Coordinates of N, CA, C and O in Angstrom, one line a residue:
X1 N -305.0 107.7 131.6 CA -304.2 106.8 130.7 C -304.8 106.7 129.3 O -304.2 106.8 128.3
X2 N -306.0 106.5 129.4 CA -307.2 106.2 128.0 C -306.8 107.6 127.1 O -306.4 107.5 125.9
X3 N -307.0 108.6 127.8 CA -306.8 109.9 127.0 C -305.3 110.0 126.4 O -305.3 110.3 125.2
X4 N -304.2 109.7 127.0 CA -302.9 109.4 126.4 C -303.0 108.6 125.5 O -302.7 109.0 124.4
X5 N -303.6 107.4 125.7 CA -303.9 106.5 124.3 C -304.2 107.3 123.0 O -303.6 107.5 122.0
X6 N -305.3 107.8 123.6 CA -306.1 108.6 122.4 C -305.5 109.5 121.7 O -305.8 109.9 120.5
X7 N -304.7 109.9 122.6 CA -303.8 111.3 121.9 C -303.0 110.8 121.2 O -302.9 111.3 120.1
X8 N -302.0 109.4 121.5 CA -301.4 109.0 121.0 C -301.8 108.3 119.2 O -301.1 108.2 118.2
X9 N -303.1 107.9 119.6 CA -303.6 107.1 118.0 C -303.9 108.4 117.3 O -304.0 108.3 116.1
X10 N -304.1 109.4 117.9 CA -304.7 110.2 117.0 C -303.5 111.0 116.0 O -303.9 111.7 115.0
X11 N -302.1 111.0 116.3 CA -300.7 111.2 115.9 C -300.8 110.3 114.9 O -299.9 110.7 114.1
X12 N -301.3 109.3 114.5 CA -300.7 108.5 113.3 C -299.7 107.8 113.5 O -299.3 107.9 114.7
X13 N -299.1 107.3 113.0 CA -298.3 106.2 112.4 C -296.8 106.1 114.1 O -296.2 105.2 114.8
X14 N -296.9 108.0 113.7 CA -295.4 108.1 115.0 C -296.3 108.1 116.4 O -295.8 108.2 117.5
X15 N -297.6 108.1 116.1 CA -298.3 107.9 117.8 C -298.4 107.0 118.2 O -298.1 106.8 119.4
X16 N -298.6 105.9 117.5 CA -298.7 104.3 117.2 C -297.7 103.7 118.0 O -297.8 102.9 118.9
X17 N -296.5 104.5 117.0 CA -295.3 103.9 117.7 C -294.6 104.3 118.9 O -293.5 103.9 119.1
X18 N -295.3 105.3 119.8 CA -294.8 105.6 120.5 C -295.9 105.2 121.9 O -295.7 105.5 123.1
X19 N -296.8 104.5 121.4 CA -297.8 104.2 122.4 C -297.2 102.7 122.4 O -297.1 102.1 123.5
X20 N -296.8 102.1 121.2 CA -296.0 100.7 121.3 C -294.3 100.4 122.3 O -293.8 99.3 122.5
X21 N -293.9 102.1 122.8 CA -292.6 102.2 123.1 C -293.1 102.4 124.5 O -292.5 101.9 125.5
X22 N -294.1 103.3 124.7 CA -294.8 103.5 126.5 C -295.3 101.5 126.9 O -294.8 101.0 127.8
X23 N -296.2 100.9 126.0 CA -296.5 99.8 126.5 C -295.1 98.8 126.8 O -294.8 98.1 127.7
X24 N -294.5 99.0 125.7 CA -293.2 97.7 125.9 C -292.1 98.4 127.4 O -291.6 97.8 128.3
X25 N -292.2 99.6 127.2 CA -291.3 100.7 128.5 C -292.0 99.5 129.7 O -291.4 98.6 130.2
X26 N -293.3 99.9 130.0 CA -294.0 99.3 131.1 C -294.0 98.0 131.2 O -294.5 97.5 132.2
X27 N -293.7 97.4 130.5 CA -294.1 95.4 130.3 C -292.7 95.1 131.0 O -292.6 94.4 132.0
X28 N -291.5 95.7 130.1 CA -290.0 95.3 130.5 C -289.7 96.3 132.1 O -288.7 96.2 132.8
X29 N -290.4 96.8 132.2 CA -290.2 97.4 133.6 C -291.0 96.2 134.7 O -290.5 95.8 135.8
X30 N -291.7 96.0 134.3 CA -292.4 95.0 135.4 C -291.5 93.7 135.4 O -291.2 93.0 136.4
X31 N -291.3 93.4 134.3 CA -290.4 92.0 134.0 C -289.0 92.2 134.7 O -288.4 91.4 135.5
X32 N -288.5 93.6 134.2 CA -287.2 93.4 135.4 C -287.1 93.7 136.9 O -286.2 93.3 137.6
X33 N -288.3 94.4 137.3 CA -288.8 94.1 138.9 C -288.8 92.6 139.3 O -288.2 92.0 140.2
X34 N -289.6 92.0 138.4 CA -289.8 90.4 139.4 C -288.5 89.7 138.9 O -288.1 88.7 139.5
X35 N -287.9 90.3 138.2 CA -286.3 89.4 138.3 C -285.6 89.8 138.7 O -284.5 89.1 138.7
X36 N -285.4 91.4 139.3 CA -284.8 91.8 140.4 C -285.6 91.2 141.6 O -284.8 90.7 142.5
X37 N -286.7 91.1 141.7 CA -287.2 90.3 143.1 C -286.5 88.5 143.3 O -286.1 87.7 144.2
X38 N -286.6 88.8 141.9 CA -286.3 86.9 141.9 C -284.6 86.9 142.5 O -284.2 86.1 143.3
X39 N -283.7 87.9 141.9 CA -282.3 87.8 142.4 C -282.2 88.2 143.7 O -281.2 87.8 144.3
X40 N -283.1 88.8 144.3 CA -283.3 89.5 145.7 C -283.4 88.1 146.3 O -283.2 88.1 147.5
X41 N -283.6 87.5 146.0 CA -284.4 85.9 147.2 C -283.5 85.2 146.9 O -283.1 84.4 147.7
X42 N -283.1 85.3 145.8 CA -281.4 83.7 145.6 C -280.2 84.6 146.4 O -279.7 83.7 147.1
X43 N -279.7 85.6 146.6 CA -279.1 86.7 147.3 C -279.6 86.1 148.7 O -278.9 85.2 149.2
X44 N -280.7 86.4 149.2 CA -280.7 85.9 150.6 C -280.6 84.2 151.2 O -280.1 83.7 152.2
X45 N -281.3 83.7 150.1 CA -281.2 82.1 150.2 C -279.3 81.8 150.1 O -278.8 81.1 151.0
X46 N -278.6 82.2 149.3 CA -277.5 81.9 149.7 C -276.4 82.8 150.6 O -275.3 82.4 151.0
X47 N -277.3 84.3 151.0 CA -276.6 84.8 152.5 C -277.0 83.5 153.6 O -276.3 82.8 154.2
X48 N -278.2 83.5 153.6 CA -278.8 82.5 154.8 C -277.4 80.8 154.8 O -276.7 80.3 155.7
X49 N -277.6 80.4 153.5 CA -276.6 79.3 154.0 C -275.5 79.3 154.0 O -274.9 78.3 154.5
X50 N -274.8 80.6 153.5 CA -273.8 81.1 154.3 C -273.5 81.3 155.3 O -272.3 81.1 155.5
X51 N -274.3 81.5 156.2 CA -274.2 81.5 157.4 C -274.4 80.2 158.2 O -273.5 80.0 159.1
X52 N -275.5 79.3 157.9 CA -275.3 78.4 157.9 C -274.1 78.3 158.3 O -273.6 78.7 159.4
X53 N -273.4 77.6 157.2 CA -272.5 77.5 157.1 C -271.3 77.8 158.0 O -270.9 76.8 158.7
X54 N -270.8 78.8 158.2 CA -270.5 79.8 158.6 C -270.6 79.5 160.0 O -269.4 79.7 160.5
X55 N -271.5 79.1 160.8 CA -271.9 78.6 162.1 C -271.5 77.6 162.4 O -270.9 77.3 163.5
X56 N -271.8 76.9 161.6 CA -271.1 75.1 161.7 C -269.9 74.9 161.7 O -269.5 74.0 162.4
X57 N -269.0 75.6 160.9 CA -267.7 75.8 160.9 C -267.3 76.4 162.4 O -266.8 75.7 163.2
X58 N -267.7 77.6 162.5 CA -267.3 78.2 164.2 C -267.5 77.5 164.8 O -266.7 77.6 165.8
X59 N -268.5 76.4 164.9 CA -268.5 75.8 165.9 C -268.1 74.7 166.3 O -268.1 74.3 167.5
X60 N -267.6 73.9 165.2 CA -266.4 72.9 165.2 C -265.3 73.7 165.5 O -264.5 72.9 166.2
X61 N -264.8 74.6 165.4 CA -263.8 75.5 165.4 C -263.5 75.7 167.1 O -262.3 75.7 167.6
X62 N -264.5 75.8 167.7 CA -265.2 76.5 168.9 C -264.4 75.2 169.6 O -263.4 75.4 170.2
X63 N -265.0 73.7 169.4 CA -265.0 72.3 170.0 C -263.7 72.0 170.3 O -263.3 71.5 171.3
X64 N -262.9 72.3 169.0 CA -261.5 71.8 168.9 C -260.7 72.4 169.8 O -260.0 72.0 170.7
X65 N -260.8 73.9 169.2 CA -260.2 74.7 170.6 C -260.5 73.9 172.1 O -259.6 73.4 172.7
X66 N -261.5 73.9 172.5 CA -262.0 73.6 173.5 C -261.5 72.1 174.1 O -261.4 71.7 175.2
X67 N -261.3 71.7 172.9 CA -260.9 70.0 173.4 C -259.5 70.3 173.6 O -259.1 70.4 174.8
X68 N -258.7 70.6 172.7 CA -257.1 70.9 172.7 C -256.6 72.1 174.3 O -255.5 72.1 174.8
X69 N -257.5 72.8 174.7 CA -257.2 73.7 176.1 C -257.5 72.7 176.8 O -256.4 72.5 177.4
X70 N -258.7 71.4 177.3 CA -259.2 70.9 178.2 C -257.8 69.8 178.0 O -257.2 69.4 179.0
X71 N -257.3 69.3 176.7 CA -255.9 68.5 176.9 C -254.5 69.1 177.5 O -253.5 68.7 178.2
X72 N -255.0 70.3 176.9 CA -253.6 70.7 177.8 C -253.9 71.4 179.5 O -252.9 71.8 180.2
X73 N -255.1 71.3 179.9 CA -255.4 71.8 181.3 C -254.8 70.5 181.8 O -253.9 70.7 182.7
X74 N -254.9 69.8 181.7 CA -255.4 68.1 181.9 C -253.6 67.7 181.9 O -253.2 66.9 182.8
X75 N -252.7 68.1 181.2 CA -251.6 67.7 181.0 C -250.8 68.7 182.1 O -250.0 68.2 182.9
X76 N -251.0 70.1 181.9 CA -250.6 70.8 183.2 C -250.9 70.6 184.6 O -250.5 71.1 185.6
X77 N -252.2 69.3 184.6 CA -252.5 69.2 186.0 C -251.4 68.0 186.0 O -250.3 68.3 186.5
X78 N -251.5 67.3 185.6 CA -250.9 66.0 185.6 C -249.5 66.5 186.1 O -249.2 66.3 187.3
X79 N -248.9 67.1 185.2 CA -247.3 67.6 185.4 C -247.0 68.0 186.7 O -246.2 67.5 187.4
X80 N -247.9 69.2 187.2 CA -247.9 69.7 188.5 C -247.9 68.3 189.5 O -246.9 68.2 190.2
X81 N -248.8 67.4 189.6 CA -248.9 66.6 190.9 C -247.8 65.5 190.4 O -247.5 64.7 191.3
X82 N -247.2 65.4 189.4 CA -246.5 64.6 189.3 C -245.1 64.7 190.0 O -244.5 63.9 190.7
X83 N -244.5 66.2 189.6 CA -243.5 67.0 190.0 C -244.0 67.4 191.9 O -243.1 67.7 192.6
X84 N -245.3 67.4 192.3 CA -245.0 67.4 193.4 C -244.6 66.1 194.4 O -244.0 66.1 195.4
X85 N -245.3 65.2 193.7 CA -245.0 63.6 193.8 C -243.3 63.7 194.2 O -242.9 63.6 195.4
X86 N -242.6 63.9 193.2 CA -241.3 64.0 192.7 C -240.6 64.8 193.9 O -239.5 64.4 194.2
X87 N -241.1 65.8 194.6 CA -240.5 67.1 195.0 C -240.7 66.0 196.5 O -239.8 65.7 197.3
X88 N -241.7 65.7 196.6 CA -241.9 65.0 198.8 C -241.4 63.9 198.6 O -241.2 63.1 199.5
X89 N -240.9 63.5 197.2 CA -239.6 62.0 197.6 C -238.3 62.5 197.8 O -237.6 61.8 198.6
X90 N -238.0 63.7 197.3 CA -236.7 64.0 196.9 C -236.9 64.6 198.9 O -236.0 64.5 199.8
X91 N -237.7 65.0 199.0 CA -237.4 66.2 200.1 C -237.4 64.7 201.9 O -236.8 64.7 202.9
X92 N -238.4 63.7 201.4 CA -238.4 62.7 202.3 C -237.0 62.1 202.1 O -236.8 61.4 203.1
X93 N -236.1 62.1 201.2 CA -235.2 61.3 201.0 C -234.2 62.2 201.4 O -233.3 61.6 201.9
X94 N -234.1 63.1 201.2 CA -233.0 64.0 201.8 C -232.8 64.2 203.6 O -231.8 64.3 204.2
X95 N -234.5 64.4 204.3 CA -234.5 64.4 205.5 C -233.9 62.8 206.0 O -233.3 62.8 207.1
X96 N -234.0 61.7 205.2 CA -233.3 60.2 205.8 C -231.8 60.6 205.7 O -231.0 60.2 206.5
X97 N -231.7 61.4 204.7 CA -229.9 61.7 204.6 C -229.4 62.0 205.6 O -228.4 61.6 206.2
X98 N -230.4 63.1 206.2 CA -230.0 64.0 206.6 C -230.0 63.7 208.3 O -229.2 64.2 209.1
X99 N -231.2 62.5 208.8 CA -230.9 62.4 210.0 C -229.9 60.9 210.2 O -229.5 60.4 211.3
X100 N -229.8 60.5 208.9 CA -228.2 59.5 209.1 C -227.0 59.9 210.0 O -226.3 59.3 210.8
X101 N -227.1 61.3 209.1 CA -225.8 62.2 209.1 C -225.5 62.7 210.6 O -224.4 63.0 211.2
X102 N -226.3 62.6 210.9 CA -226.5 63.2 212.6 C -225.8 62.6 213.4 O -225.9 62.9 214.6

């Protein structure tokens, strides 16, 4: 690298400036690495609470479902024993008909 230097001052005025265009090349190359690193980490900091997110939601999502099937399991049982309730009155009340009739 020293010997580049050297070659370069030894050009005069356009070595000067071109040893001032390799240093600023390399300065602004490092500077936009760590702020491409720096956007690299706000990028995952807001995938991560995305997800977050994202989880929390499914899983309220998950509950509601879950409560609304367990109400309606719960209401189809009901209905069933109700209607069978319904079905051994009708069927006990018909056999009273039925041995009146006799």
């Amino acid at each position: 690298m020293e010997a580049l230097v050297d070659s370069l001052l030894a050009d005069g005025h356009l070595g000067v400036f071109a040893a001032f265009l390799v240093y600023q090349f390399f300065t602004m190359q490092k500077r936009l690495d760590k702020l491409v690193e720096g956007f690299q980490e706000q990028l995952d900091d807001i995938r991560k609470e995305y997800d977050t997110r994202s989880e929390t939601m499914r899983e309220r999502y998950d509950k509601v479902i879950k409560e609304y099937r367990d109400r309606e399991d719960s209401q189809s049982k009901d209905f069933l024993i109700t209607r069978a309730k319904i079905h051994e009155e009708i069927v006990s009340k018909l056999n009273i008909l039925t041995a009146r009739g006799k």
